[in-house]
Coordinates of C-alpha atoms in Angstrom, one line a residue:
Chain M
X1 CA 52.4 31.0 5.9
X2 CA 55.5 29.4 7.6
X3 CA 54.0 26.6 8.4
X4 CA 52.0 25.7 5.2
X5 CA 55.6 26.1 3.7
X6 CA 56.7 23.6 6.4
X7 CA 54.0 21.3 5.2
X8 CA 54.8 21.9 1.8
X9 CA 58.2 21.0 1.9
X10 CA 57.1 17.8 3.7
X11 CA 54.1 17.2 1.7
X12 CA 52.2 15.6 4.2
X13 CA 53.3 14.4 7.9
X14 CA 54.9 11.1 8.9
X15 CA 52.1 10.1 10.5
X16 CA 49.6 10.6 7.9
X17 CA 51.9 8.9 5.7
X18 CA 52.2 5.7 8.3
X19 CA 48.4 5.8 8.3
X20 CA 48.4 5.4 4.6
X21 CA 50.6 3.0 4.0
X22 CA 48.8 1.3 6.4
X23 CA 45.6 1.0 5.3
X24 CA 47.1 0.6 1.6
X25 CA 48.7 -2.6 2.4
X26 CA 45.9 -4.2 4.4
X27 CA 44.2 -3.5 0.8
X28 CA 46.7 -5.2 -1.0
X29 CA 46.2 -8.0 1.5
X30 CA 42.6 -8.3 1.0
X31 CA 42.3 -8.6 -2.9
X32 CA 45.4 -10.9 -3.4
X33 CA 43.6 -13.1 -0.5
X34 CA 40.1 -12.3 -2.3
X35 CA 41.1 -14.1 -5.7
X36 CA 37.3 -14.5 -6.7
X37 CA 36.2 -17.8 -7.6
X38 CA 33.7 -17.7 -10.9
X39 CA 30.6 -17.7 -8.8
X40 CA 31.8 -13.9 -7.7
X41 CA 31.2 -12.4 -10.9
X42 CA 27.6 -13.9 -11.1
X43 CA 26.8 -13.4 -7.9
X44 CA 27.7 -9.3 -8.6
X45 CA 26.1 -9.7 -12.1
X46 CA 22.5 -10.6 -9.9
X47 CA 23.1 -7.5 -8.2
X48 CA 24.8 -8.8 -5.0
X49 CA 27.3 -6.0 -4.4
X50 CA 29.2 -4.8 -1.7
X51 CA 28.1 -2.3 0.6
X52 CA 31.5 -0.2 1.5
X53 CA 31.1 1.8 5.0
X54 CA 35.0 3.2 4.1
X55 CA 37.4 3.0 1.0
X56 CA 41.2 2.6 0.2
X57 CA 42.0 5.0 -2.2
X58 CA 45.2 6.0 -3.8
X59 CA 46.4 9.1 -6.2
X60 CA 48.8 11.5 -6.6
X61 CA 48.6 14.4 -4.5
X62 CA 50.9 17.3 -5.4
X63 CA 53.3 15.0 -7.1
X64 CA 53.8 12.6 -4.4
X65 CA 51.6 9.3 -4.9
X66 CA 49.2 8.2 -1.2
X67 CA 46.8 6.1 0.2
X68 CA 44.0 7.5 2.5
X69 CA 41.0 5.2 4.0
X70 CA 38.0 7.9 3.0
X71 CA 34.1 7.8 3.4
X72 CA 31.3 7.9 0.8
X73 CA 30.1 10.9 1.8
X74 CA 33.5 12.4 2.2
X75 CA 34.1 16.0 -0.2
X76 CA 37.7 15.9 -1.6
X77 CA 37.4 19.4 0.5
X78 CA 37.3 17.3 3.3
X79 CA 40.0 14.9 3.2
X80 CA 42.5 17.9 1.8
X81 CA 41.8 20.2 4.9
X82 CA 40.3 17.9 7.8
X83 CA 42.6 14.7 7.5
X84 CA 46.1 15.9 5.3
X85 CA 46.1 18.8 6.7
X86 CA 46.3 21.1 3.5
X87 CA 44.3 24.3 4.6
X88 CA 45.7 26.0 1.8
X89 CA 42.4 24.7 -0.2
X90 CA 39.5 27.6 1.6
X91 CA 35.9 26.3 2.2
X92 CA 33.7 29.3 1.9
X93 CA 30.4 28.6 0.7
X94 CA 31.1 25.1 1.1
X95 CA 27.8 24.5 -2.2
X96 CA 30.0 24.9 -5.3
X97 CA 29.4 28.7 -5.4
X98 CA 32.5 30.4 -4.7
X99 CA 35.1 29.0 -5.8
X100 CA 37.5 28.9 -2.9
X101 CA 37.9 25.5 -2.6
X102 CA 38.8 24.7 -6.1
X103 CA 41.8 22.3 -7.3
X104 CA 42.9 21.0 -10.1
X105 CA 42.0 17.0 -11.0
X106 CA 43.8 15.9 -13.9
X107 CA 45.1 19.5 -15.0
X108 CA 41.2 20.5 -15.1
X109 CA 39.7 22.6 -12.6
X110 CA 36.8 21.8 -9.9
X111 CA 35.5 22.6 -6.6
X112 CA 36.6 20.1 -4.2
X113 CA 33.9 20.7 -1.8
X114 CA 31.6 18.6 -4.6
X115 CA 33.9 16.5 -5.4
X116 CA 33.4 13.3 -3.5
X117 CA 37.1 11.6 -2.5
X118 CA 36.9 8.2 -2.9
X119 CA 36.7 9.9 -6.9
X120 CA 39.9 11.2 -6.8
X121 CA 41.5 7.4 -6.7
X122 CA 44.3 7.0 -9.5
X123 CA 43.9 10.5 -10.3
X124 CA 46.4 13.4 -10.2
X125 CA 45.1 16.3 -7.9
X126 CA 47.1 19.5 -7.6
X127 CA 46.3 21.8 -5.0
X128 CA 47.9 25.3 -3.9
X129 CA 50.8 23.8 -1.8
X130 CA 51.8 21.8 -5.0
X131 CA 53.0 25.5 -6.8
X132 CA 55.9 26.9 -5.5
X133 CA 59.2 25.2 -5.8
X134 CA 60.8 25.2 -1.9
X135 CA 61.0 29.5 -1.3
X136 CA 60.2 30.0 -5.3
X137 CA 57.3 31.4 -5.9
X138 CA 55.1 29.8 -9.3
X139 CA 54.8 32.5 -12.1
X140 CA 50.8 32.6 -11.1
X141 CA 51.3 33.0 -7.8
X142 CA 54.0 35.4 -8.6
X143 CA 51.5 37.7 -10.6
X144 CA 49.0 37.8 -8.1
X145 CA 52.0 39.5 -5.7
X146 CA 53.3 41.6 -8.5
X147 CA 49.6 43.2 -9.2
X148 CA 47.9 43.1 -5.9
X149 CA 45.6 41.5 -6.6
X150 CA 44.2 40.8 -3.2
X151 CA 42.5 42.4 -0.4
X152 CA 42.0 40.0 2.2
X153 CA 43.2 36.9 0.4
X154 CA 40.9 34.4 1.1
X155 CA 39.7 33.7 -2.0
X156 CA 43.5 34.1 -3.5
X157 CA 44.1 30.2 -3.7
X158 CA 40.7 29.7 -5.3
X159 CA 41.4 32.0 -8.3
X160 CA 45.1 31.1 -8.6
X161 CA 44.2 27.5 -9.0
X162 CA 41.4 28.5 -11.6
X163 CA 43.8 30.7 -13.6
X164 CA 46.5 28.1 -13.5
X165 CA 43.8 25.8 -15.4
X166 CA 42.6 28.3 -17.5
X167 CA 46.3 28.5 -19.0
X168 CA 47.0 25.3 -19.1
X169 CA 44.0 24.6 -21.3
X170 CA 44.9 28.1 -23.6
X171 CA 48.4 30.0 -23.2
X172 CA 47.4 33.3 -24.2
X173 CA 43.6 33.4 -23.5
X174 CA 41.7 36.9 -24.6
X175 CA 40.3 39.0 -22.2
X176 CA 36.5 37.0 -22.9
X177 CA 38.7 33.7 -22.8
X178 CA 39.6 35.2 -19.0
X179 CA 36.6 36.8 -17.4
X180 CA 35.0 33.3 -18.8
X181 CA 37.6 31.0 -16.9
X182 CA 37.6 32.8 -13.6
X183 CA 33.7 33.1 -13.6
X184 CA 33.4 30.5 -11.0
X185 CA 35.5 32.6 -8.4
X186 CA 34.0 35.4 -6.2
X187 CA 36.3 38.1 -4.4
X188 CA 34.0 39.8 -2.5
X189 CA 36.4 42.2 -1.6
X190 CA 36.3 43.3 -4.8
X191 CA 39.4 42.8 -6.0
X192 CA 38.2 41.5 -9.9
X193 CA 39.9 44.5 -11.9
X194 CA 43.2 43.6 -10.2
X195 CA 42.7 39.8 -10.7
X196 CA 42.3 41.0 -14.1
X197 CA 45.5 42.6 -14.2
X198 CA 47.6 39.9 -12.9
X199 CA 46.4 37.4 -15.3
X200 CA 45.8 39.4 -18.0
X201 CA 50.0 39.6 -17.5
X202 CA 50.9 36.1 -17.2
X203 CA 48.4 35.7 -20.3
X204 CA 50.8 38.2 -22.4
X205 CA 54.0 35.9 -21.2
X206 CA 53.0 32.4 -20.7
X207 CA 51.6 29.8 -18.9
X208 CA 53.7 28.0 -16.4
X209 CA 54.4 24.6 -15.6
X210 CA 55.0 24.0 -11.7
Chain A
X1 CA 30.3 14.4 7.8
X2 CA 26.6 11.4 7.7
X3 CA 27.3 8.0 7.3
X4 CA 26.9 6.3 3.6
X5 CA 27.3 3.1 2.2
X6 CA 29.2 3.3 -1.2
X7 CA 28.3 0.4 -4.1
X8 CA 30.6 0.5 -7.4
X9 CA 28.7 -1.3 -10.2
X10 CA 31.8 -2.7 -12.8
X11 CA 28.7 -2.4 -15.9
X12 CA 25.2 -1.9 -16.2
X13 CA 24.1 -5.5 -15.8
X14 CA 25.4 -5.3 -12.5
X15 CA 23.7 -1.5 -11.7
X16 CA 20.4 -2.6 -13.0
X17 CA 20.6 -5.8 -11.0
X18 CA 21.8 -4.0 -7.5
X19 CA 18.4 -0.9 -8.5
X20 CA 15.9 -4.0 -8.7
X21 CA 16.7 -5.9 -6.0
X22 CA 18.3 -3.1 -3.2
X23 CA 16.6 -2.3 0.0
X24 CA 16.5 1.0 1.5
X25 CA 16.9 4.6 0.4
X26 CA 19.8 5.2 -2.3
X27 CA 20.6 7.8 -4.6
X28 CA 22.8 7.7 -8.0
X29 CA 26.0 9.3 -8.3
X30 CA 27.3 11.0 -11.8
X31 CA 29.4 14.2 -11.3
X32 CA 27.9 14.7 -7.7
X33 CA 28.0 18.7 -7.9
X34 CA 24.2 18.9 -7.4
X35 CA 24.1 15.8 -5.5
X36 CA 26.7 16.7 -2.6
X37 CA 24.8 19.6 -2.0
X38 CA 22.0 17.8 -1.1
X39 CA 23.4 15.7 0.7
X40 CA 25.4 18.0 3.0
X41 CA 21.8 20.1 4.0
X42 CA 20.2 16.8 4.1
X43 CA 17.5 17.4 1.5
X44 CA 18.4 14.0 0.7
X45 CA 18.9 11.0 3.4
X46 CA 20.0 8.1 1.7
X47 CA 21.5 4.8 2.9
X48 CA 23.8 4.1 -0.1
X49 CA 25.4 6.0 -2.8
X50 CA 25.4 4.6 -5.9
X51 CA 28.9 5.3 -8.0
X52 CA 28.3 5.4 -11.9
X53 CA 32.0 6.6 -12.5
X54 CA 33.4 3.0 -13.2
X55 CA 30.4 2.2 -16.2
X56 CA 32.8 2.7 -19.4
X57 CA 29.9 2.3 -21.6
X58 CA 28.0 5.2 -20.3
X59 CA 30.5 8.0 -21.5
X60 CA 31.4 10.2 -24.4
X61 CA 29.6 10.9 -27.4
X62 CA 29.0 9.0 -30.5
X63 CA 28.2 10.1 -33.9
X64 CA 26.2 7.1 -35.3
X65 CA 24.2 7.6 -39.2
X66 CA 20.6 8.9 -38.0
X67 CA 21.4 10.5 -34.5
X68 CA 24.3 11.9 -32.4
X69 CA 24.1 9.9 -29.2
X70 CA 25.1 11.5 -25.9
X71 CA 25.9 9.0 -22.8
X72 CA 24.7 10.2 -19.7
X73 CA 28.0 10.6 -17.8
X74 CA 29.6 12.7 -20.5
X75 CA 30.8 16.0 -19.2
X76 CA 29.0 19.3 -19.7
X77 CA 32.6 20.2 -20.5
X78 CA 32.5 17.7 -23.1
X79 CA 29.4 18.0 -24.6
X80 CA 30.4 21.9 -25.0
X81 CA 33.9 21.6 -27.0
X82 CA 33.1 18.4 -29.0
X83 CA 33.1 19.5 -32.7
X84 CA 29.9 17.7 -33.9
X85 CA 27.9 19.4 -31.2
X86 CA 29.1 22.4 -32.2
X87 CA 28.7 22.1 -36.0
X88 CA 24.9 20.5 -35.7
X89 CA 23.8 21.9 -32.4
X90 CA 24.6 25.5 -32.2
X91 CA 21.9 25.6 -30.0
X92 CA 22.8 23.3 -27.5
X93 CA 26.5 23.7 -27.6
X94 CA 25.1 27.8 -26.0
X95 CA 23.3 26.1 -23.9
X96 CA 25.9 23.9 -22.8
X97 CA 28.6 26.7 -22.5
X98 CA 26.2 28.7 -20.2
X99 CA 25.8 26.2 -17.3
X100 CA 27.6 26.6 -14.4
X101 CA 31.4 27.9 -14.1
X102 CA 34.1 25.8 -15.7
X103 CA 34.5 24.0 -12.2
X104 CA 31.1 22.6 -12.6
X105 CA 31.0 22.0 -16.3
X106 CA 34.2 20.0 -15.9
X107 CA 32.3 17.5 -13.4
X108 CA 28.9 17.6 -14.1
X109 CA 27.5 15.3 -16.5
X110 CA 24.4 15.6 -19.3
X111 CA 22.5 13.2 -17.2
X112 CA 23.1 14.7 -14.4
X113 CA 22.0 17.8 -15.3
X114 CA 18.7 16.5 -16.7
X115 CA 18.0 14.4 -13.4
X116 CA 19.3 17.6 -11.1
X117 CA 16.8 18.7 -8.1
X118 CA 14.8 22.5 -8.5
X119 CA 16.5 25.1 -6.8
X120 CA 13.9 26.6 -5.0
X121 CA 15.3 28.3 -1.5
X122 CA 12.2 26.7 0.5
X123 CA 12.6 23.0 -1.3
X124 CA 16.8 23.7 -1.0
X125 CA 16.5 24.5 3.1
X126 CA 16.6 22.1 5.4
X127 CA 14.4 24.7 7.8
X128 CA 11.1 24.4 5.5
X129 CA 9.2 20.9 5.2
X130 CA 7.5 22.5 1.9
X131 CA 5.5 19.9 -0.1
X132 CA 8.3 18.6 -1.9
X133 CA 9.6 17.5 0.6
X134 CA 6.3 16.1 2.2
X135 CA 5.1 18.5 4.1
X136 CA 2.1 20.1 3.4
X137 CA 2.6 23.7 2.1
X138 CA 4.3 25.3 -0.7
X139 CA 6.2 28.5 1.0
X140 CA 6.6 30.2 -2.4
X141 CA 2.9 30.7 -2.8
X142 CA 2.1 33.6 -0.4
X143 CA 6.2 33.6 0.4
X144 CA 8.7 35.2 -1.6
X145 CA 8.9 34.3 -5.1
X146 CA 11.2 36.1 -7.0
X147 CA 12.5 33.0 -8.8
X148 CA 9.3 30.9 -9.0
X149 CA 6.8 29.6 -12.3
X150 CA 5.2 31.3 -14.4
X151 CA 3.4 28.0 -15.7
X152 CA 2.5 25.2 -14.2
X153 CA 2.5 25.6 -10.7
X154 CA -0.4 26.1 -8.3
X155 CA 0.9 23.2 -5.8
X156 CA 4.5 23.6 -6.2
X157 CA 5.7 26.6 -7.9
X158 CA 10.0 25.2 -8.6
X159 CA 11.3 25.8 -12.0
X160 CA 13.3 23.2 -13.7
X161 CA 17.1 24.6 -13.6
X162 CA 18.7 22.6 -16.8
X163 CA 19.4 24.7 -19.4
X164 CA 20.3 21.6 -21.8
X165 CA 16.8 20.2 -21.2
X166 CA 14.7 22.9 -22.8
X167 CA 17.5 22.8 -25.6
X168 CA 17.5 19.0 -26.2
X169 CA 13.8 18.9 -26.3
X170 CA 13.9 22.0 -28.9
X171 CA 16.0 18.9 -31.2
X172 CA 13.5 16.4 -30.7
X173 CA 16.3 14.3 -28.4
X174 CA 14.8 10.9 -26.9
X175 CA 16.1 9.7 -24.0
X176 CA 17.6 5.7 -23.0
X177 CA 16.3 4.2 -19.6
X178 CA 17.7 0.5 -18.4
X179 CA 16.3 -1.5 -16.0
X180 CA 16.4 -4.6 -15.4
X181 CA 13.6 -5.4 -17.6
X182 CA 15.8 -3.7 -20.5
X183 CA 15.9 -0.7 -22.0
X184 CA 13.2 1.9 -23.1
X185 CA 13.7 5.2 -25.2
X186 CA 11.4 8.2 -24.7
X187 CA 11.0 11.7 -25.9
X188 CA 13.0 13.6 -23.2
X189 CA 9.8 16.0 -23.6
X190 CA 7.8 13.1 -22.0
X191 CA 10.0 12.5 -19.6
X192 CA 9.5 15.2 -17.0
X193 CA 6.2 15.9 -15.2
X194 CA 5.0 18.5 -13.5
X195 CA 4.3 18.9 -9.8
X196 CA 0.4 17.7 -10.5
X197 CA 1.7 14.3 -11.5
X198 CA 4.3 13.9 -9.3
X199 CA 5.0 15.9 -6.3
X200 CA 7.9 14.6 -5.2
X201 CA 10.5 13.9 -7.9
X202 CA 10.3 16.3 -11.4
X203 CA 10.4 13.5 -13.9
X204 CA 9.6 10.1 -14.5
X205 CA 12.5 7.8 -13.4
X206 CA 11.7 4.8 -11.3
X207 CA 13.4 3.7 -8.5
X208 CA 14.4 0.5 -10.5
X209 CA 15.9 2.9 -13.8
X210 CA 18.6 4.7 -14.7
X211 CA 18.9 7.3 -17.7
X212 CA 21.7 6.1 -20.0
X213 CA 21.6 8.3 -23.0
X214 CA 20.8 11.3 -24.6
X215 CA 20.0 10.6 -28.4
X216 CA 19.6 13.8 -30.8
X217 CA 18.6 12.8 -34.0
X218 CA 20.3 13.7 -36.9
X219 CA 19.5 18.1 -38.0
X220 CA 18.0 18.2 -41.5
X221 CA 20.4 20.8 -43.7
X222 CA 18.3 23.9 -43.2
X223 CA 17.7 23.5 -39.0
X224 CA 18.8 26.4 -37.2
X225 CA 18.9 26.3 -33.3
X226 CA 19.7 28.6 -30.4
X227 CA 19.8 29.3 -26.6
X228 CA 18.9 32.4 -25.3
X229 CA 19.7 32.9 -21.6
X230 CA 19.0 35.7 -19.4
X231 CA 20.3 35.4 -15.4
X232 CA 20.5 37.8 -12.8
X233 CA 24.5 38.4 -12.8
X234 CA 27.1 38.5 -15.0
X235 CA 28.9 35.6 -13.7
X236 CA 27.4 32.0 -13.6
X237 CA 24.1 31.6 -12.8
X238 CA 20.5 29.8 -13.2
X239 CA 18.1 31.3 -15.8
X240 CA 15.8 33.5 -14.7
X241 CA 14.3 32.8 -18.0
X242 CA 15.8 30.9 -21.2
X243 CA 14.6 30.1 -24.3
X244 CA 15.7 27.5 -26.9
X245 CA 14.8 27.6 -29.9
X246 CA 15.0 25.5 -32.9
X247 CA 13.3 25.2 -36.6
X248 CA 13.8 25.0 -40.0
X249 CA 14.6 28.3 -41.6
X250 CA 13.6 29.2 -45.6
X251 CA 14.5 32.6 -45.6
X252 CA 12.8 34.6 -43.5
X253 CA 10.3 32.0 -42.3
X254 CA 10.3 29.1 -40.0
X255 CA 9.2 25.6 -40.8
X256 CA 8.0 23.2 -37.9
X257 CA 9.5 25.4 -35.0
X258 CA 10.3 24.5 -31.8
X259 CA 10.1 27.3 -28.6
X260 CA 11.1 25.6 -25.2
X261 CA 11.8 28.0 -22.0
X262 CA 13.9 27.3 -19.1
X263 CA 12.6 28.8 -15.5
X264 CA 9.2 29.2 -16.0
X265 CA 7.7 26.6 -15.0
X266 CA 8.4 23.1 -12.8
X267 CA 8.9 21.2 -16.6
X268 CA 10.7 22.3 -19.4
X269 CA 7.5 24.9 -20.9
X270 CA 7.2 24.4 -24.5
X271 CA 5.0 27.2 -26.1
X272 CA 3.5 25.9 -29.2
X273 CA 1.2 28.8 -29.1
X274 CA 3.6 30.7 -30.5
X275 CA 5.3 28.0 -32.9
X276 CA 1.5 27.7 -34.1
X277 CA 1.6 31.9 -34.9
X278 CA 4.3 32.1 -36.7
X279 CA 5.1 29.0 -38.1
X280 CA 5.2 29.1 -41.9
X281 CA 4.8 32.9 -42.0
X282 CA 7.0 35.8 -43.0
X283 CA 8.1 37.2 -39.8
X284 CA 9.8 40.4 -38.7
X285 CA 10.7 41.5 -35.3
X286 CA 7.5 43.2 -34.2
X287 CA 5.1 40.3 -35.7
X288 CA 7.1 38.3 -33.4
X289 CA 7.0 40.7 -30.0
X290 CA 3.4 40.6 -30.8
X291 CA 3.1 37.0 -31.3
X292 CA 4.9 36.3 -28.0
X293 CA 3.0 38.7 -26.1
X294 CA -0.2 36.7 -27.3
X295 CA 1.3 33.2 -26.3
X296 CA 2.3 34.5 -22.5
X297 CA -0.7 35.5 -22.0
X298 CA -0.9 31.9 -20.8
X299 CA 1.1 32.5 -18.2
X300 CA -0.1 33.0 -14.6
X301 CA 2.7 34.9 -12.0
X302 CA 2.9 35.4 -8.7
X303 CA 2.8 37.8 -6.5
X304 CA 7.0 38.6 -7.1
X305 CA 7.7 37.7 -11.1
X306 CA 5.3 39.2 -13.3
X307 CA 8.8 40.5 -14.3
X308 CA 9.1 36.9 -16.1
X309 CA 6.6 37.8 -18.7
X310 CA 7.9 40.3 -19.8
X311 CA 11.1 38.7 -20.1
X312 CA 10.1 35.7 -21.5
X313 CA 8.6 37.8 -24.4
X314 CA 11.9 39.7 -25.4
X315 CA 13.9 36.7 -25.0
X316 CA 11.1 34.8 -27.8
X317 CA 11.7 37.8 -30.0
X318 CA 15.2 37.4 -29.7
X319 CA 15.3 34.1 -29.9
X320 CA 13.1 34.1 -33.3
X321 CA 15.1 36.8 -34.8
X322 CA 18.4 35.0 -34.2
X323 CA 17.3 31.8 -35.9
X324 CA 16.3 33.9 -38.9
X325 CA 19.7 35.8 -38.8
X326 CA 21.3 32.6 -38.7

């Protein structure tokens, strides 16, 4: 916990962030040196494209814009927990049935482990470490405490991420509007009726910004 | 993590040109939450990963005079909350609202989810080289086959998992293919083929094509559809057995009906035995039951999902009775 606070705080490490501005700038380099003479576009339009091993992407992770060299096959999953470090984002299942792994792209919600990275390019992704605000806790986050609703906490950012979604689309969502948004998270501690609970709470307040 | 090439078409001249002309083994992206899978257990091995996400034209829906046309990278998310659908196409806005979890319907696309692989647990592990897959047997057969056809099988015994096909083929939707030849439109009922036809892929797409766009023509004023659903769980999940349903209703009978079910069979399974005994006649719940039992008697389970049957047949009766309640 300490030290994905320590990381949160930072956001990511020096080094990841050296690495990225590296490989941003080298692809800055390449297109201003690649300006593409007319016979470029034809040459795509007959179907001659480029075949990318790797790929310069850059969004905004948690509020702070970065640039990251990923590979095709690469989940979002991946990147978050293998090469920034952020291990606050669970793979479980690891096949889009759990919902441990999911984030939030663009204020909507989805499972990073099917979600390739080089997709995530000029988008907005929010993952658990973007919540709290230094030692304060977000209101979601908050109510998950407050109502227990944990056992062995594994799936706990999974279903805080979803619910977070869930009110950002609707407010005050009904019971239905609840068990409907947080169907694609398992607790197989069993743990629902309290997950219930605690969101069933923050639906009577409000949704929170982080 | 296996080693892909990526290629970003800008448009579709430039995807069709790349399809007709590319060498080796590649596979088309849209939302990617069936397609990651398979690529992580390595059902698929492909060279190169073709990206859709940056062909503008091929999103959102459009509203045009004779037909409400769907392109193929729309979201399932989409497709679900966008007001025509859901004025029109009662039917397939249920259907759409009961794939997946919200985390799937946000990324998966309509195209996708016509085009996505069976589910099968022989054809989805890497372990069994079942004749999908080219090997020589299919495991469900004398295996355990729970989930399996009802119709249809014999050499392959998958189910088709989409629940917006049998939907969309309940409304008469046609389909857009490009190539680089152009593009072609076919009834999305035409589209798929069973295992008999083609054992390795579920539909007709060529190498060369790519789907483009879902067209649903325009619903006369007295069409009615639905989307009946059954799965094992109360939370997300593939249907055991659906049925979509779709006529015109004139009190309480049914002009030119439409029955399709979902996991029964390796195609989308429409049952015009049963549109054929009770279209045009006055209907009430247990001339339906007994029409329904009379059209599955068609069908030919294995050894673990007779339980399909009877299934199918309640779901037909409920899916009949809520058109006419409708």
């Amino acid at each position: 916990m300490n030290q994905e606070k320590r990381k949160l705080k930072k956001g990511i490490s020096r080094r990841d962030f050296l690495k990225g501005l590296g490989s941003g700038a080298l692809g800055t380099a390449m297109s201003t040196h690649l300006i593409k003479p007319a016979s470029a576009d034809l040459e795509r339009q007959e179907g001659n494209l480029p075949l990318l091993p790797k790929k310069n992407i850059s969004f905004v992770l948690n509020g702070k814009q970065i640039s990251v060299e990923v590979e095709p096959g690469e989940s979002l999953l991946n990147l978050l927990r293998e090469k920034l470090h952020l291990t606050g984002t669970k793979r479980i299942c690891d096949h889009g049935s759990c919902g441990g792994c999911t984030v939030l792209i663009n204020d909507q919600a989805v499972y990073s482990c099917l979600y390739p990275a080089f997709k995530v390019d000029g988008k907005n992704v929010l993952t658990i470490e973007g919540l709290a605000q230094g030692e304060k806790l977000h209101p979601v986050q908050q109510a998950f405490i407050d109502h227990d609703a944990y056992q062995c906490g594994f799936c706990t950012p999974g279903f805080i991420m979803a619910t977070l979604a869930l009110l950002r689309q609707k407010e005050s969502p009904s019971l239905e509007e609840i068990k409907a948004g947080l169907n694609g998270n398992i607790c197989r501690c069993g743990n629902q009726l309290k997950i219930l609970a605690a969101v069933k709470a923050l639906a009577s307040i409000k949704g929170g910004q982080p | 993590m296996r080693k892909f090439s990526l290629v970003q078409p800008e448009n579709l001249k430039e995807l069709v040109a790349f399809l007709a002309k590319a060498d080796g083994q590649r596979v088309i992206l849209a939302g990617g939450t069936d397609l990651f899978s398979l690529l992580k257990d390595e059902i698929l091995n492909p060279e190169i990963i073709v990206d859709l996400s940056r062909l503008k034209e091929l999103f959102g829906l459009r509203q045009e005079k004779e037909a409400l046309r769907i392109g193929a990278l729309t979201t399932i998310s989409e497709l679900a909350s966008s007001p025509i659908v859901q004025k029109n196409f009662f039917g397939l806005k249920q259907a759409a609202q009961s794939i997946g979890s919200p985390q799937l319907r946000n990324v998966g696309t309509v195209g996708g989810n016509l085009c996505q692989r069976p589910r099968c647990w022989y054809f989805r592990d890497p372990l069994f080289q079942c004749r999908k897959k080219g090997g020589s047997r299919c495991f469900a057969l004398n295996g355990r086959n729970k989930y399996h056809a009802i119709f249809g099988g014999g050499i392959c015994n998958i189910v088709h998992p989409s629940d917006l096909a049998p939907s969309l083929i309940s409304l008469e939707a046609k389909i857009k293919i490009a190539s680089k030849d152009g593009e072609k439109e076919m009834l999305l009922a035409d589209f798929f083929t069973l295992p008999s036809v083609s054992l390795r892929q579920e539909n007709k797409l060529q190498p060369n094509e790519v789907l483009t766009e879902v067209i649903v023509p325009k619903p006369s004023s007295h069409l009615k559809s639905t989307y009946v659903k059954f799965t094992e769980r109360g939370s997300w999940d593939f249907a055991l057995v659906s049925v979509a349903a779709a006529a015109e209703v004139q009190g309480d009978i049914l002009k030119k009906p439409k029955f399709v079910l979902g996991g029964v069979a390796p195609i989308p399974w429409r049952l015009t035995v049963f549109e054929q005994m009770i279209e045009g006649k006055k209907i009430d719940e247990k001339m339906a039951a007994a029409a329904a039992l009379e059209a599955l008697k068609e069908a030919r389970p294995l050894s673990e999902n007779a339980y399909k049957v009877d299934l199918a047949s309640v779901l037909l009766t409920r899916a009949t009775m809520s058109l006419l309640s409708r």
